[in-house]
C-alpha cells in the first residue's frame, strides 16, 4: 500500500472581514486588509484555501503601561509618550501592518483620561499613519462605552476595528459601529459556547456578519495558553464544519499578555535558571504567537520588534511556498 | 479493524500472571484496545491471538525509547488535537554537540545541560538528549565527547556519524545506553546490523514521502522497528503540513510506514528563528527537536510551551498548596486566601503584586480547581480553609487576624469565622483584576 495524501474537506469556511477604508470607500487609509476566508485548518493548502495571510499589528498607548519592561522600552524610549510618533515608528521601522491604540488610560482607576483626551490621541494616530487601525477601549463597561462611542463617531467611515465588546456589555458599542461603519471585536472568556452566544446576540441585533472579529481571550505562555490554544482549535474546527456563528477570524494579543508576566520582566539575577531577560521576553511573546498562529489566529497584536519580524517572516515564508497572495 | 477490550480479552491466556507488567489480563486487554500496549508485551500470547490481533494489536504510532536508565520515550500518540484526549509523550528536547567544537567546549555544555532543571507548577523541567555530530578530521573528539556524556549524564544520545568505523566505536562506548543512530541518507546495510547489535533505534531521514516510506519499509524488512522519522522540508508551512500528514496517515489510515515518532533538526539564522521553528514542532506533532545551541532562556521558554501543549486538558495544572509571600510581607501584612488552580493562583498573585502591597497568599489544596468549582465540590469551604491554616501552623507566623476571601464565595465567611476563632473574615472582590482597587478601599490588617 503506497502513501496517499489523507485530505479532509470542510463544508464551511471562515468569513472574510476587511479592515480599513480608502478614500474611495469613505476613509483615509492608504489600503485595506482582509482577514479570513479559509476553507481548511491554518496553512493546510493541500486540502483547502487560505486566501489571506494572517496580519501583525503593533500597539501604542494613551498612557505608558506601568509594567512596560525595560528591554522593550529601549526600542521606544524616544516615542513612548507620543502615540502618533510611536505608531509611525512601528509602521515605518518595524513593519506593523496595523496599529492598535490602547486607551486604558481612560479607565477611572488608571488615569481617568477624558473622552476628549482619547479623541485627541485617536486623531493624532489617524493622521500620522495610513494603515488600518484598531482602537482598544478600557476594561470598564461605562467608560468603555462612553469613550468608544465617541471614537466611533470621530473616525466615521474609516472601518476601524473597535476592540472590544463582551456579553455583558455590547449594545452601545455595537450600535455605534453600525452607525459609523466600523468592524467589531467580540471578546469571550476562553469558552466556545460563550463565544458563539455573543456572536448570536450581535447578529440578532442585525450587526453585519461580515464585520465581526472574535477575540477568544489570550492566555500567554505559562498563564493559560493551554486553554486559549485548544479553545481556538475547537472554534476553528467547528467553524469549518459549518457553524457560521463560530466562523469568524480570530484576534490574539500575545504582546500585551506576555509582557505583563514575570517571565518577561524579572531579571536573571532573581531567576538564574530562566536565562537572559532581554531574550526571554522576545521568546515568550514569539512562542505564544507561533502556537496561536497554528491554532488559527489571523490578527496578532505584538509588542517586540523582533517578535514582529520573525512572525511576519514565517507567515511570508508559508505563503511564498504556496504562491498565495 | 478495531477490536473491543472484551474481544481481545477472550484471546488472552486469562492467567493474570502479570508478566506484561499489567496486573490482570482484562486490564491488559483494555490497554491493547486503546492501543497503549502491544501484544508482544505478553510472553504467553497464543499464535491465534497474534494472528487475530495482528496489525490491530500495535499502536498506530510506535513508542520508541532512547537511552538507558533515564530513557526518553516518544511516540504512542492517539489523537490529532490535544482537546480530543491528550498528547502523551512530550517532545524530547536535544542539544547538538559537534566534534569540531572540541571536547572541552562540549564538556561545558554537557555539564550545563545536566545542571539545568527548572521547577514550574510542581514539575521539574529539563532537556532530554544529546545529539552528537561527527564533523572533525578524526574520531577522537567525537568519542571523547561520548565518554564525557557517559561520565556526567544519564540522558540519552543520538549519534550523527556517517563514518561506520567511528560509529561502531561510539556505540561500544554507549553500549548499555540504547542510543539512537541518525542516518542522514539511505542507511547502509551495515547500519541495520549495528542497530540490531547495540539495540539502537534508527532515525531515518528523507526529503520526500516516497523516500521516507521506502526507508521505513526497508528498515522493517531488516527486522528493525524502533524507528524515528525525519522528513526534511523547506519552509515553515511545509513542515506543518508534513507533520500533520504523517500523523494523520498513521492515526487515521493506520499507515504503518509512518507510524513512528518524528524528529526535526531545528535550523535558524537567529535564536528567535530557532525558537519559532521549535515552537511549531512542539505544537504540531514533533516528537524530538534537535537544537543547534544551548541557550538557557530559549530552553526555559520551550520547556514551558511543551508543558502547556502536553498538559492533560482534563486535569487542571496545580500549584503547591502553601503560603506564598507576595513582595516582602511582615507578620502584619494582609492575608489573602485562594485555591491551588494554577491560573487562579497566577492571576491573584499577579494582581496583588500589581497593587504594590506585600501580602501572604494562602493557597489551599482544592485539587487544582478554581474558586467557584472548588466551593461547589466542597473543597473550598470554611472548614477546609481553617483546617489548612491550622495544619500548616500559619497562625504562629503572622500577627494579623484578618483574612480576605474571594468575593465569589462570600457565603462561606460565617463558616470560616466559626472554624477559625479570633479571625475576622473580609469578603474580597469577585475578579482578580479588581484586587488593586480593592486593596486601596479596605482596611486590611
GROMACS .gro file of C-alpha atoms in nm, chain A residues 1-9 41-47 66-67 107 109-110 139 190 219-235 237 260 262-263 265 268 271-277 279-288 290-295 306-307 309-311 313-315 317-319 321-322, chain B residues 80-83 87 115-120 209-210 213 217 234-242 244-246 248-249 252-258 267 270-277 279-280 283-285 295-302 304-309 311 313 315-317 341-343 345-347 350 353-354 434 436-437 440:
model
  164
    1UNK     CA    1   0.000   0.000   0.000
    2UNK     CA    2   0.163   0.325  -0.111
    3UNK     CA    3   0.121   0.655   0.069
    4UNK     CA    4  -0.169   0.871  -0.036
    5UNK     CA    5  -0.217   1.220   0.100
    6UNK     CA    6  -0.502   1.199   0.353
    7UNK     CA    7  -0.713   1.503   0.264
    8UNK     CA    8  -1.009   1.627   0.463
    9UNK     CA    9  -1.261   1.867   0.320
   41UNK     CA   10  -0.721   2.450   0.909
   42UNK     CA   11  -0.437   2.704   0.915
   43UNK     CA   12  -0.191   2.660   0.627
   44UNK     CA   13  -0.341   2.328   0.506
   45UNK     CA   14  -0.306   2.430   0.142
   46UNK     CA   15  -0.312   2.065   0.036
   47UNK     CA   16  -0.681   2.040   0.116
   66UNK     CA   17   0.320   5.061   3.443
   67UNK     CA   18   0.466   4.721   3.367
  107UNK     CA   19  -1.007   5.377   3.291
  109UNK     CA   20  -0.870   5.397   3.816
  110UNK     CA   21  -0.585   5.411   3.569
  139UNK     CA   22  -1.167   4.734   3.083
  190UNK     CA   23  -1.183   3.134   2.664
  219UNK     CA   24  -0.365   3.348   2.793
  220UNK     CA   25   0.007   3.378   2.744
  221UNK     CA   26   0.264   3.101   2.773
  222UNK     CA   27   0.254   2.955   3.124
  223UNK     CA   28  -0.058   3.153   3.210
  224UNK     CA   29  -0.345   2.977   3.040
  225UNK     CA   30  -0.208   2.938   2.687
  226UNK     CA   31  -0.318   2.573   2.702
  227UNK     CA   32  -0.680   2.689   2.728
  228UNK     CA   33  -0.662   2.956   2.460
  229UNK     CA   34  -0.482   2.720   2.223
  230UNK     CA   35  -0.738   2.442   2.248
  231UNK     CA   36  -1.041   2.673   2.250
  232UNK     CA   37  -0.914   2.829   1.928
  233UNK     CA   38  -0.861   2.490   1.768
  234UNK     CA   39  -1.215   2.393   1.867
  235UNK     CA   40  -1.367   2.720   1.746
  237UNK     CA   41  -1.281   2.320   1.368
  260UNK     CA   42   0.260   4.155   3.163
  262UNK     CA   43   0.702   3.784   3.543
  263UNK     CA   44   0.886   3.578   3.280
  265UNK     CA   45   1.008   4.123   3.331
  268UNK     CA   46   1.810   3.687   3.553
  271UNK     CA   47   1.579   3.367   3.844
  272UNK     CA   48   1.918   3.234   3.729
  273UNK     CA   49   1.765   2.929   3.555
  274UNK     CA   50   1.540   3.141   3.336
  275UNK     CA   51   1.822   3.283   3.125
  276UNK     CA   52   1.879   3.631   2.984
  277UNK     CA   53   1.585   3.870   3.036
  279UNK     CA   54   1.593   3.745   2.504
  280UNK     CA   55   1.338   3.580   2.729
  281UNK     CA   56   1.074   3.848   2.666
  282UNK     CA   57   1.105   3.806   2.290
  283UNK     CA   58   1.097   3.427   2.321
  284UNK     CA   59   0.790   3.436   2.546
  285UNK     CA   60   0.595   3.652   2.306
  286UNK     CA   61   0.713   3.462   1.997
  287UNK     CA   62   0.634   3.116   2.136
  288UNK     CA   63   0.285   3.237   2.232
  290UNK     CA   64   0.359   3.084   1.695
  291UNK     CA   65   0.132   2.850   1.886
  292UNK     CA   66  -0.172   3.073   1.837
  293UNK     CA   67  -0.088   3.119   1.471
  294UNK     CA   68  -0.109   2.744   1.413
  295UNK     CA   69  -0.425   2.730   1.626
  306UNK     CA   70   1.199   4.114   1.691
  307UNK     CA   71   0.882   3.910   1.751
  309UNK     CA   72   0.994   4.048   1.242
  310UNK     CA   73   1.007   3.672   1.294
  311UNK     CA   74   0.630   3.617   1.288
  313UNK     CA   75   0.879   3.642   0.804
  314UNK     CA   76   0.736   3.300   0.894
  315UNK     CA   77   0.394   3.399   0.757
  317UNK     CA   78   0.759   3.200   0.414
  318UNK     CA   79   0.440   2.994   0.437
  319UNK     CA   80   0.262   3.191   0.167
  321UNK     CA   81   0.584   2.844  -0.075
  322UNK     CA   82   0.222   2.829  -0.188
  405UNK     CA   83  -0.465   1.491   1.624
  406UNK     CA   84  -0.579   1.757   1.871
  407UNK     CA   85  -0.497   1.776   2.239
  408UNK     CA   86  -0.861   1.858   2.323
  412UNK     CA   87  -0.090   1.423   2.396
  440UNK     CA   88   2.260   2.102   3.589
  441UNK     CA   89   1.962   2.261   3.418
  442UNK     CA   90   1.640   2.169   3.590
  443UNK     CA   91   1.371   2.430   3.629
  444UNK     CA   92   1.068   2.389   3.851
  445UNK     CA   93   0.736   2.508   3.713
  534UNK     CA   94   0.713   1.099   0.139
  535UNK     CA   95   0.810   0.829  -0.115
  538UNK     CA   96   0.814   0.526   0.302
  542UNK     CA   97   0.981  -0.035   0.483
  559UNK     CA   98   1.190   2.366   0.330
  560UNK     CA   99   0.978   2.627   0.495
  561UNK     CA  100   0.757   2.672   0.796
  562UNK     CA  101   0.433   2.586   0.619
  563UNK     CA  102   0.567   2.268   0.460
  564UNK     CA  103   0.692   2.146   0.797
  565UNK     CA  104   0.350   2.196   0.950
  566UNK     CA  105   0.182   2.023   0.655
  567UNK     CA  106   0.422   1.728   0.653
  569UNK     CA  107   0.015   1.684   1.000
  570UNK     CA  108   0.001   1.441   0.707
  571UNK     CA  109   0.240   1.195   0.870
  573UNK     CA  110  -0.291   1.168   1.002
  574UNK     CA  111  -0.180   0.879   0.787
  577UNK     CA  112  -0.645   0.761   1.061
  578UNK     CA  113  -0.527   0.528   0.788
  579UNK     CA  114  -0.314   0.308   1.008
  580UNK     CA  115  -0.038   0.351   0.750
  581UNK     CA  116   0.240   0.150   0.911
  582UNK     CA  117   0.548   0.301   0.738
  583UNK     CA  118   0.470   0.638   0.901
  592UNK     CA  119   1.772   2.546   1.181
  595UNK     CA  120   1.885   3.383   1.468
  596UNK     CA  121   1.796   3.245   1.814
  597UNK     CA  122   1.442   3.384   1.772
  598UNK     CA  123   1.401   3.190   1.449
  599UNK     CA  124   1.522   2.874   1.623
  600UNK     CA  125   1.265   2.937   1.894
  601UNK     CA  126   0.987   2.987   1.638
  602UNK     CA  127   1.075   2.670   1.447
  604UNK     CA  128   0.768   2.605   1.892
  605UNK     CA  129   0.598   2.488   1.573
  608UNK     CA  130   0.261   2.232   1.889
  609UNK     CA  131   0.232   2.024   1.577
  610UNK     CA  132   0.345   1.669   1.629
  620UNK     CA  133   2.052   2.881   2.523
  621UNK     CA  134   1.902   2.890   2.869
  622UNK     CA  135   1.623   3.142   2.810
  623UNK     CA  136   1.525   2.958   2.493
  624UNK     CA  137   1.516   2.624   2.673
  625UNK     CA  138   1.306   2.764   2.955
  626UNK     CA  139   1.057   2.902   2.702
  627UNK     CA  140   1.039   2.570   2.517
  629UNK     CA  141   0.705   2.588   2.931
  630UNK     CA  142   0.548   2.556   2.587
  631UNK     CA  143   0.597   2.180   2.595
  632UNK     CA  144   0.434   2.160   2.937
  633UNK     CA  145   0.146   2.371   2.802
  634UNK     CA  146   0.078   2.154   2.498
  636UNK     CA  147  -0.082   1.901   2.983
  638UNK     CA  148  -0.676   1.908   2.915
  640UNK     CA  149  -0.664   1.781   3.458
  641UNK     CA  150  -0.604   2.137   3.567
  642UNK     CA  151  -0.245   2.239   3.637
  666UNK     CA  152  -0.568   2.604   4.043
  667UNK     CA  153  -0.263   2.741   3.866
  668UNK     CA  154  -0.445   3.012   3.671
  670UNK     CA  155  -0.300   3.146   4.169
  671UNK     CA  156  -0.119   3.329   3.888
  672UNK     CA  157  -0.395   3.586   3.849
  675UNK     CA  158  -0.005   3.884   3.990
  678UNK     CA  159   0.186   4.223   4.312
  679UNK     CA  160   0.042   4.491   4.085
  759UNK     CA  161  -1.012   4.438   4.085
  761UNK     CA  162  -0.553   4.661   4.334
  762UNK     CA  163  -0.853   4.890   4.374
  765UNK     CA  164  -0.695   5.065   4.832
   0.00000   0.00000   0.00000
